[in-house]
Short mmCIF file of C-alpha atoms in Angstrom, two decimals:
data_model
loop_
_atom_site.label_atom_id
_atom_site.label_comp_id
_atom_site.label_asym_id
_atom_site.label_seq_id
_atom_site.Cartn_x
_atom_site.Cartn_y
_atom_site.Cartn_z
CA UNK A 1 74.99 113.18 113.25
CA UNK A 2 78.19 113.80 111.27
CA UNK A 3 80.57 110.93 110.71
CA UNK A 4 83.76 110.43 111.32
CA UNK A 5 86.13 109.73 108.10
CA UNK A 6 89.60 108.24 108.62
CA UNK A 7 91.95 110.06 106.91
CA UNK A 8 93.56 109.34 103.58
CA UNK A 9 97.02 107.35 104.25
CA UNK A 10 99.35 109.28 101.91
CA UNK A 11 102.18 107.24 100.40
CA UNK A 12 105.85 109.09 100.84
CA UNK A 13 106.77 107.28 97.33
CA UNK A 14 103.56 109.25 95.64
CA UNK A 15 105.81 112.00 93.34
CA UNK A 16 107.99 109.17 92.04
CA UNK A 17 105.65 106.46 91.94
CA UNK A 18 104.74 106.23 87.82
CA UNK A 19 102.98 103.34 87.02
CA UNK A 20 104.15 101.22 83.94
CA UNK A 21 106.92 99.55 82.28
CA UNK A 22 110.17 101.78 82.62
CA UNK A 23 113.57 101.01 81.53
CA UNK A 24 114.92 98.68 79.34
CA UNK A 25 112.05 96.32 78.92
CA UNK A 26 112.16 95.75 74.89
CA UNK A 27 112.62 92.16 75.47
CA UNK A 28 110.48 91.80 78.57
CA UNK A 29 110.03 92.93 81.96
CA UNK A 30 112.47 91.02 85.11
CA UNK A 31 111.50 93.26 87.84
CA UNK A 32 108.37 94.25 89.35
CA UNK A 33 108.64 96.70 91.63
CA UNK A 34 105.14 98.13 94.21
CA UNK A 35 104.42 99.85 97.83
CA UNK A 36 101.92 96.98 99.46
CA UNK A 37 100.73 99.31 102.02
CA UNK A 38 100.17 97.14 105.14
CA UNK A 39 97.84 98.03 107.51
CA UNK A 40 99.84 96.96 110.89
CA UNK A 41 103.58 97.26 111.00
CA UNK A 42 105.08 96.16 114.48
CA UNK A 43 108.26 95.48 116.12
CA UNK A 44 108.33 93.06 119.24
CA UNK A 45 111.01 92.61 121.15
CA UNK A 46 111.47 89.65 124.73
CA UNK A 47 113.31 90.59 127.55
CA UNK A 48 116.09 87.92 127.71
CA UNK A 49 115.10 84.46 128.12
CA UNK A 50 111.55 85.13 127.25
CA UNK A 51 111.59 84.73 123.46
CA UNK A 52 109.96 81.35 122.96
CA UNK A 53 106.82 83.12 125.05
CA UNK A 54 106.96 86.12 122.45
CA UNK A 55 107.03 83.40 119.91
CA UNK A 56 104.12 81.82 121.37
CA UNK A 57 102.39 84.91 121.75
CA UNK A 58 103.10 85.43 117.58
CA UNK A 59 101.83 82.11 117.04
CA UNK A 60 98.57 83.66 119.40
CA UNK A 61 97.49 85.98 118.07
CA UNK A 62 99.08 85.72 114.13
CA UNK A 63 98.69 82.48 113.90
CA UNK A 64 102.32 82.44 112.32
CA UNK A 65 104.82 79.75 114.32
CA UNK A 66 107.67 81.15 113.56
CA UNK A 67 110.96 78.54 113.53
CA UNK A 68 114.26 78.37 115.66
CA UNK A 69 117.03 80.57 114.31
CA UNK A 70 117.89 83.83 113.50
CA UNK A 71 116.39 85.15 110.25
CA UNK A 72 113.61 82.70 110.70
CA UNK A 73 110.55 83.46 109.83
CA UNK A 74 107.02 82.80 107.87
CA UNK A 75 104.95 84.60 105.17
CA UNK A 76 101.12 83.51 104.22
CA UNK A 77 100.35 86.33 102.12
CA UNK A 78 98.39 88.03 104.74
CA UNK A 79 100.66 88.38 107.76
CA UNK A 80 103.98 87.38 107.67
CA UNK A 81 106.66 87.70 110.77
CA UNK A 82 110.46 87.39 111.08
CA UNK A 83 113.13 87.52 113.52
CA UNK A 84 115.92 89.99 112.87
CA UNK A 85 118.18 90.09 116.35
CA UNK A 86 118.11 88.04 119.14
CA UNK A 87 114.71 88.27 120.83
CA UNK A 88 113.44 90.94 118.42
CA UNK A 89 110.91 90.41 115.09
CA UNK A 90 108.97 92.21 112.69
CA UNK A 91 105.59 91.27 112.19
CA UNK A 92 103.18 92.57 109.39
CA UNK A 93 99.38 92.44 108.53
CA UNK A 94 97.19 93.57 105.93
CA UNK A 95 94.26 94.17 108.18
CA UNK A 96 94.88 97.47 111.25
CA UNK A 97 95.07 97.14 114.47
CA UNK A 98 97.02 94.49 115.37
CA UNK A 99 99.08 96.51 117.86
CA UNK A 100 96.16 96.52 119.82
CA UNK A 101 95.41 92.43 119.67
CA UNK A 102 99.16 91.94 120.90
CA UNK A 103 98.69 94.58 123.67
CA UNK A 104 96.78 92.58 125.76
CA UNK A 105 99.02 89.09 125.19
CA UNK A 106 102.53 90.81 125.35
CA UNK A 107 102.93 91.46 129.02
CA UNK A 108 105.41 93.51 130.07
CA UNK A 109 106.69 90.74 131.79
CA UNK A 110 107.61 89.14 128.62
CA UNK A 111 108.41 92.52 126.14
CA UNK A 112 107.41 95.02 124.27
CA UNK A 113 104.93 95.93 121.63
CA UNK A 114 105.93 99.03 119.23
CA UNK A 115 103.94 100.36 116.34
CA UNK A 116 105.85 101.23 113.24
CA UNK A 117 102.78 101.47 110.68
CA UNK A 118 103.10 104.99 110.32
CA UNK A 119 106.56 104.96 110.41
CA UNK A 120 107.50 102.07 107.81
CA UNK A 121 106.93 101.89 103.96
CA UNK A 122 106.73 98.44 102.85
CA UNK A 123 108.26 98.02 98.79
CA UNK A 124 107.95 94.42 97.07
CA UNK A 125 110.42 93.78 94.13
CA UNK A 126 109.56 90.18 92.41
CA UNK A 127 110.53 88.88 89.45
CA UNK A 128 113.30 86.52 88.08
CA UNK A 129 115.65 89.09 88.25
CA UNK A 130 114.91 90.90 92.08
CA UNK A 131 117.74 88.44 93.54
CA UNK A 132 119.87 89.99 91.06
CA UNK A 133 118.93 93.80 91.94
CA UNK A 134 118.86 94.02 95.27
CA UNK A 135 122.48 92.30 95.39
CA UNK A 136 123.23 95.84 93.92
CA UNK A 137 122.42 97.15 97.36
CA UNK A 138 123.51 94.78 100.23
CA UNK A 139 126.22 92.30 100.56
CA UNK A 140 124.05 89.52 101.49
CA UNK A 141 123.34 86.23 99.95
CA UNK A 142 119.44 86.29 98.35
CA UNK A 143 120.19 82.96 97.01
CA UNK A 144 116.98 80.83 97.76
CA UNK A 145 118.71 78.36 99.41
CA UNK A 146 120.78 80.86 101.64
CA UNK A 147 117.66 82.86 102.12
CA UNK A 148 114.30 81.02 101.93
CA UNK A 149 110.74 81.97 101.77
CA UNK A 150 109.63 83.92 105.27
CA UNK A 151 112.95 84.39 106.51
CA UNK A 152 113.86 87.78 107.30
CA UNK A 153 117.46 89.73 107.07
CA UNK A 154 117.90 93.13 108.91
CA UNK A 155 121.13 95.39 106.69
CA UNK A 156 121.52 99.08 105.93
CA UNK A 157 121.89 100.80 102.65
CA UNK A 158 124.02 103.79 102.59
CA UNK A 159 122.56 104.30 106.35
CA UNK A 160 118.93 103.88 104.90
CA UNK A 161 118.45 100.92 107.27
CA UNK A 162 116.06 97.79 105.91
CA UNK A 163 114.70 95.11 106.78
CA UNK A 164 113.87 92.02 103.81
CA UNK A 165 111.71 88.80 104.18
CA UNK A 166 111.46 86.41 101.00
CA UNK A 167 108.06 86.20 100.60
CA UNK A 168 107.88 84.43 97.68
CA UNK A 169 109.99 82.22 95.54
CA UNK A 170 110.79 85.41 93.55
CA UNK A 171 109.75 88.02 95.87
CA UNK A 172 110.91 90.24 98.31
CA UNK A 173 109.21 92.61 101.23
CA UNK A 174 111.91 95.56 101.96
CA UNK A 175 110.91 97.58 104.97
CA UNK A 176 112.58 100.96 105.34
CA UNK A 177 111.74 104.09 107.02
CA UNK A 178 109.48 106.62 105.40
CA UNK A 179 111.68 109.32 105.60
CA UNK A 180 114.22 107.15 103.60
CA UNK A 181 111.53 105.82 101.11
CA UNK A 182 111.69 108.37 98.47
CA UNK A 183 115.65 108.16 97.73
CA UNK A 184 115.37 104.19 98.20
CA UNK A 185 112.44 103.65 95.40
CA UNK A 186 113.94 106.03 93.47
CA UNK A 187 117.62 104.29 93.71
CA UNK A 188 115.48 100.99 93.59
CA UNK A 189 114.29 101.87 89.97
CA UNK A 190 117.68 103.13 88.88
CA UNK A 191 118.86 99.89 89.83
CA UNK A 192 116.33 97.88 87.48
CA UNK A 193 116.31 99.92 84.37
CA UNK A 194 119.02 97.48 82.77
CA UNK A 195 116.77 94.91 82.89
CA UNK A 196 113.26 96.23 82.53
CA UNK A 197 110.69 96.95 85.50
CA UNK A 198 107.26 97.90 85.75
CA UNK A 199 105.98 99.44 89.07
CA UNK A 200 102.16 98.10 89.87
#
């Protein structure tokens, strides 16, 4: 019997993506820069008036109670979710298949359940300077206490859109699409060279 092999998940970043310290890092490194590579990328969206059941169902089958408010949202290190419109959040996981777990608990009744795994590449900046970058790119406030840890902002970059969740004191998720990725990571390490990055 032969058996089956799953393919090899190719990263869109791979001809730019040089491991290292780059830039100017003579006096230290401020930025880290990596792809994470989730294994589950998915957008969920209630009909109107049925978000706090599509919350529920997060909380479900995530485990992640996500709070009131737009932007809210909650990281663990293993899944982490976000809201970023009315009615409509972003939720991650490291493991596959969650598409299929949320199948059978989103009803159509309540909304919908879209995979964007294979259409998403997930890039983490951290460091004490990543606040400082990525307010290079969008005109939004990364201050901690404007934007805490888990909450989620949805912007666009030169019409590459993205979506950010804090996921860390110091770090940041930025999901954008893969056809975008390439230009993004390679504007993203422009961006860092004055203060010195290394890409793990």
């Amino acid at each position: 019997m032969v058996e089956r092999q799953l393919p090899v998940r190719l990263s869109p970043l791979e001809p730019e993506y040089h491991p290292g310290s780059h830039g100017n890092f003579e006096q230290g490194v401020d930025v880290i820069l990596s792809e994470t590579r989730p294994g589950s990328i998915l957008q969920l969206a209630a009909w109107p008036g049925e978000e706090k059941r599509l919350m529920s169902a997060i909380y479900k089958v995530a485990g992640l109670a996500l709070p009131d408010g737009a932007g809210g949202g909650v990281a663990n290190g293993v899944r982490a979710a976000f809201g970023f419109a009315p009615g409509k959040f972003t939720v991650v996981d490291e493991a596959e298949g969650l598409a299929a777990a949320f199948s059978g608990v989103v009803t159509p009744d309540v909304g919908t359940v879209t995979d964007l795994s294979h259409g998403r590449t997930a890039i983490r900046i951290a460091g004490p300077k990543a606040e400082w970058v990525l307010a290079k790119f969008f005109a939004i406030d990364f201050a901690l206490t404007a934007f805490p840890v888990g909450a989620g902002r949805s912007t666009t970059h030169h019409d590459v859109f993205a979506q950010i969740q804090r996921s860390g004191g110091d770090q940041f998720d930025i999901y954008v699409f893969r056809s975008f990725a390439r230009s993004f990571w390679k504007a993203l390490c422009h961006a860092s060279e004055e203060v010195g990055y290394e890409v793990q």
